[in-house]
Amino acid sequence: MSARRLLFRGMYRLGFTPWDGHALARGLRNVVEDDSGAALSPGTALDLGCGTGDNAIYLAQNGWTVTGVDFTPRALRIARDKAQAGKVSVRFLCVDITQLSGAGLGNDFDLVTDGGCLHGMNAADRAVYVEQINAVTRPESRLLIIGFTPGALFGVRGIDQSEIERMFTPQWELISSGDEPNYVPTNGNQPVRHYLLARRT
């Protein structure tokens, strides 16, 4: 088992999950609810690293057909309980996001959301991540990435717009980005940003 899996499973076992309990990201609300015409029509969504399910459940509440994946069984059990309590249907599966193509999820999701996975990956896993995202999407799919900027949080590598564009070009085009004001700056810079991409090919 990888060190990354061990770390997250251990944190859930201890009940130390500082990524839980935040307000929904502005980037996600923009995709779902924006009344300026930018919101997407509900379709199929894949929530990467879904954790205890808040983003996946929110999408389902707004008409999306949602699959949430995470490699932490304890988080998925909590997510299923929350979905049941909220009376929404979400398919939650124990899947590593570097192995999406072999998990039988499908290959034509309209929307893929990442609320904090890519920013913590090493270079090798980031390259695999792009391949896996391409395997489960189609032209015109959307990808929403939310992540810490480099240097914003100790122990998290972070990611910025230039790396996002370098990694995903030419298959994807960055169509919008912005700050996430629900996260309080710790170093004088905006620590979390969202990036919305559209698949070209």
Short mmCIF file of C-alpha atoms in Angstrom, two decimals:
data_model
loop_
_atom_site.label_atom_id
_atom_site.label_comp_id
_atom_site.label_asym_id
_atom_site.label_seq_id
_atom_site.Cartn_x
_atom_site.Cartn_y
_atom_site.Cartn_z
CA MET A 1 0.00 0.00 0.00
CA SER A 2 1.36 3.43 -0.92
CA ALA A 3 2.45 5.94 1.69
CA ARG A 4 -0.31 8.28 0.47
CA ARG A 5 -3.00 5.68 1.12
CA LEU A 6 -1.59 4.84 4.53
CA LEU A 7 -1.49 8.51 5.51
CA PHE A 8 -5.09 9.26 4.59
CA ARG A 9 -6.47 6.04 6.02
CA GLY A 10 -4.62 6.76 9.25
CA MET A 11 -5.98 10.30 9.43
CA TYR A 12 -9.54 9.09 8.96
CA ARG A 13 -8.98 6.42 11.60
CA LEU A 14 -7.82 9.10 14.03
CA GLY A 15 -10.67 11.42 13.10
CA PHE A 16 -8.22 14.12 11.99
CA THR A 17 -9.70 15.33 8.68
CA PRO A 18 -9.09 19.08 8.39
CA TRP A 19 -10.31 19.09 4.79
CA ASP A 20 -13.85 18.27 5.96
CA GLY A 21 -16.38 20.85 7.04
CA HIS A 22 -15.49 23.70 4.69
CA ALA A 23 -18.15 25.61 2.82
CA LEU A 24 -18.60 24.46 -0.76
CA ALA A 25 -16.07 25.95 -3.13
CA ARG A 26 -17.10 28.97 -5.18
CA GLY A 27 -15.80 27.22 -8.29
CA LEU A 28 -18.20 24.33 -7.75
CA ARG A 29 -21.16 26.61 -7.07
CA ASN A 30 -20.35 28.57 -10.24
CA VAL A 31 -20.50 25.38 -12.30
CA VAL A 32 -23.82 24.31 -10.78
CA GLU A 33 -25.74 27.47 -9.89
CA ASP A 34 -24.27 30.49 -11.71
CA ASP A 35 -27.23 32.58 -12.88
CA SER A 36 -25.20 34.48 -15.49
CA GLY A 37 -25.54 31.59 -17.93
CA ALA A 38 -22.23 29.91 -17.06
CA ALA A 39 -23.77 27.03 -15.11
CA LEU A 40 -23.77 23.59 -16.73
CA SER A 41 -26.92 21.63 -17.33
CA PRO A 42 -27.02 18.57 -15.05
CA GLY A 43 -25.46 15.45 -16.51
CA THR A 44 -23.02 12.82 -15.30
CA ALA A 45 -20.36 13.81 -12.78
CA LEU A 46 -17.32 12.08 -11.31
CA ASP A 47 -16.08 13.42 -7.97
CA LEU A 48 -12.43 12.52 -7.40
CA GLY A 49 -11.22 11.97 -3.86
CA CYS A 50 -14.79 12.45 -2.70
CA GLY A 51 -13.97 11.89 0.97
CA THR A 52 -17.12 12.02 3.07
CA GLY A 53 -19.18 13.07 0.07
CA ASP A 54 -20.12 16.73 0.48
CA ASN A 55 -19.40 17.75 -3.13
CA ALA A 56 -20.92 14.59 -4.60
CA ILE A 57 -24.08 14.97 -2.52
CA TYR A 58 -24.38 18.64 -3.49
CA LEU A 59 -24.18 17.72 -7.17
CA ALA A 60 -26.80 14.99 -6.73
CA GLN A 61 -29.10 17.43 -4.95
CA ASN A 62 -28.87 19.64 -8.02
CA GLY A 63 -29.87 16.98 -10.52
CA TRP A 64 -26.54 15.39 -11.44
CA THR A 65 -25.97 11.65 -11.74
CA VAL A 66 -22.89 11.30 -9.56
CA THR A 67 -20.12 8.80 -8.97
CA GLY A 68 -17.79 9.56 -6.07
CA VAL A 69 -14.45 7.76 -5.78
CA ASP A 70 -11.96 7.60 -2.93
CA PHE A 71 -9.41 5.07 -1.71
CA THR A 72 -10.43 5.37 1.95
CA PRO A 73 -13.20 2.93 2.93
CA ARG A 74 -13.98 4.76 6.19
CA ALA A 75 -14.63 8.00 4.30
CA LEU A 76 -16.89 6.20 1.84
CA ARG A 77 -18.96 4.66 4.64
CA ILE A 78 -19.55 8.13 6.06
CA ALA A 79 -20.39 9.45 2.58
CA ARG A 80 -22.98 6.74 1.99
CA ASP A 81 -24.62 7.46 5.34
CA LYS A 82 -24.75 11.18 4.56
CA ALA A 83 -26.27 10.57 1.13
CA GLN A 84 -28.90 8.30 2.63
CA ALA A 85 -29.71 10.89 5.30
CA GLY A 86 -30.00 13.52 2.57
CA LYS A 87 -32.23 11.23 0.50
CA VAL A 88 -30.05 11.43 -2.61
CA SER A 89 -28.54 8.68 -4.74
CA VAL A 90 -24.77 8.73 -5.28
CA ARG A 91 -22.62 5.81 -6.43
CA PHE A 92 -19.63 5.75 -4.05
CA LEU A 93 -16.75 3.44 -5.02
CA CYS A 94 -13.38 2.58 -3.51
CA VAL A 95 -11.06 3.49 -6.38
CA ASP A 96 -7.63 5.11 -6.59
CA ILE A 97 -7.75 8.04 -8.98
CA THR A 98 -4.56 6.85 -10.66
CA GLN A 99 -6.49 3.71 -11.72
CA LEU A 100 -9.78 5.13 -13.02
CA SER A 101 -9.59 3.56 -16.48
CA GLY A 102 -9.56 0.01 -15.06
CA ALA A 103 -12.43 0.54 -12.63
CA GLY A 104 -15.32 0.28 -15.09
CA LEU A 105 -16.62 3.78 -14.34
CA GLY A 106 -17.36 4.77 -17.93
CA ASN A 107 -15.56 7.05 -20.36
CA ASP A 108 -17.89 9.97 -21.00
CA PHE A 109 -18.47 11.95 -17.81
CA ASP A 110 -19.77 15.45 -18.49
CA LEU A 111 -18.05 16.87 -15.41
CA VAL A 112 -15.10 15.73 -13.30
CA THR A 113 -14.46 17.51 -10.00
CA ASP A 114 -11.28 17.43 -7.93
CA GLY A 115 -11.64 19.13 -4.57
CA GLY A 116 -8.08 18.59 -3.37
CA CYS A 117 -6.29 15.64 -4.99
CA LEU A 118 -4.04 16.90 -7.76
CA HIS A 119 -2.38 19.56 -5.61
CA GLY A 120 -0.88 16.90 -3.32
CA MET A 121 0.44 14.51 -5.96
CA ASN A 122 4.05 14.01 -6.98
CA ALA A 123 5.20 14.55 -10.57
CA ALA A 124 4.82 10.92 -11.64
CA ASP A 125 1.28 10.64 -10.28
CA ARG A 126 0.34 13.95 -11.91
CA ALA A 127 1.26 12.55 -15.32
CA VAL A 128 -0.86 9.45 -14.65
CA TYR A 129 -3.69 11.67 -13.39
CA VAL A 130 -3.93 13.43 -16.78
CA GLU A 131 -4.03 10.09 -18.60
CA GLN A 132 -6.78 8.83 -16.31
CA ILE A 133 -8.88 12.00 -16.65
CA ASN A 134 -8.63 11.68 -20.43
CA ALA A 135 -9.79 8.06 -20.17
CA VAL A 136 -13.07 8.93 -18.43
CA THR A 137 -14.06 12.04 -20.37
CA ARG A 138 -14.91 13.07 -23.94
CA PRO A 139 -14.70 16.25 -26.03
CA GLU A 140 -16.65 19.08 -24.34
CA SER A 141 -16.38 17.49 -20.88
CA ARG A 142 -15.49 19.87 -18.06
CA LEU A 143 -12.85 19.42 -15.36
CA LEU A 144 -12.94 21.49 -12.17
CA ILE A 145 -9.77 21.47 -10.05
CA ILE A 146 -9.59 23.11 -6.63
CA GLY A 147 -6.21 23.21 -4.96
CA PHE A 148 -3.70 24.95 -2.77
CA THR A 149 -1.17 27.15 -4.52
CA PRO A 150 2.53 26.24 -4.10
CA GLY A 151 3.84 27.16 -0.66
CA ALA A 152 0.40 27.82 0.83
CA LEU A 153 0.25 24.76 3.07
CA PHE A 154 3.13 22.87 4.65
CA GLY A 155 3.37 19.33 3.30
CA VAL A 156 1.24 19.99 0.21
CA ARG A 157 3.09 20.56 -3.03
CA GLY A 158 0.40 22.80 -4.47
CA ILE A 159 -0.37 23.67 -8.06
CA ASP A 160 -0.72 26.90 -10.04
CA GLN A 161 -2.24 27.99 -13.30
CA SER A 162 0.94 27.66 -15.35
CA GLU A 163 1.33 24.01 -14.35
CA ILE A 164 -2.35 23.29 -14.96
CA GLU A 165 -2.06 24.69 -18.49
CA ARG A 166 1.21 22.86 -19.17
CA MET A 167 -0.16 19.52 -17.97
CA PHE A 168 -3.45 19.57 -19.83
CA THR A 169 -2.56 21.25 -23.15
CA PRO A 170 -3.47 20.49 -25.92
CA GLN A 171 -6.40 18.21 -25.01
CA TRP A 172 -7.88 20.72 -22.57
CA GLU A 173 -8.36 24.49 -22.49
CA LEU A 174 -8.50 26.55 -19.30
CA ILE A 175 -11.73 28.56 -19.54
CA SER A 176 -11.89 30.19 -16.10
CA SER A 177 -10.12 30.41 -12.76
CA GLY A 178 -10.50 32.28 -9.52
CA ASP A 179 -9.77 32.58 -5.83
CA GLU A 180 -11.58 30.55 -3.19
CA PRO A 181 -12.49 33.11 -0.49
CA ASN A 182 -13.70 30.50 2.00
CA TYR A 183 -10.07 29.66 2.75
CA VAL A 184 -8.22 32.15 4.95
CA PRO A 185 -4.78 33.18 3.63
CA THR A 186 -1.90 31.97 5.79
CA ASN A 187 1.08 33.51 4.01
CA GLY A 188 -0.19 36.75 2.50
CA ASN A 189 -1.19 35.05 -0.75
CA GLN A 190 -4.48 33.54 -1.84
CA PRO A 191 -3.94 29.91 -0.78
CA VAL A 192 -6.66 28.12 -2.77
CA ARG A 193 -7.81 28.62 -6.33
CA HIS A 194 -10.17 26.88 -8.72
CA TYR A 195 -9.56 26.10 -12.38
CA LEU A 196 -12.25 25.08 -14.86
CA LEU A 197 -11.11 23.35 -18.05
CA ALA A 198 -12.97 22.21 -21.16
CA ARG A 199 -11.83 19.22 -23.16
CA ARG A 200 -11.07 20.00 -26.79
CA THR A 201 -10.21 16.58 -28.23
#
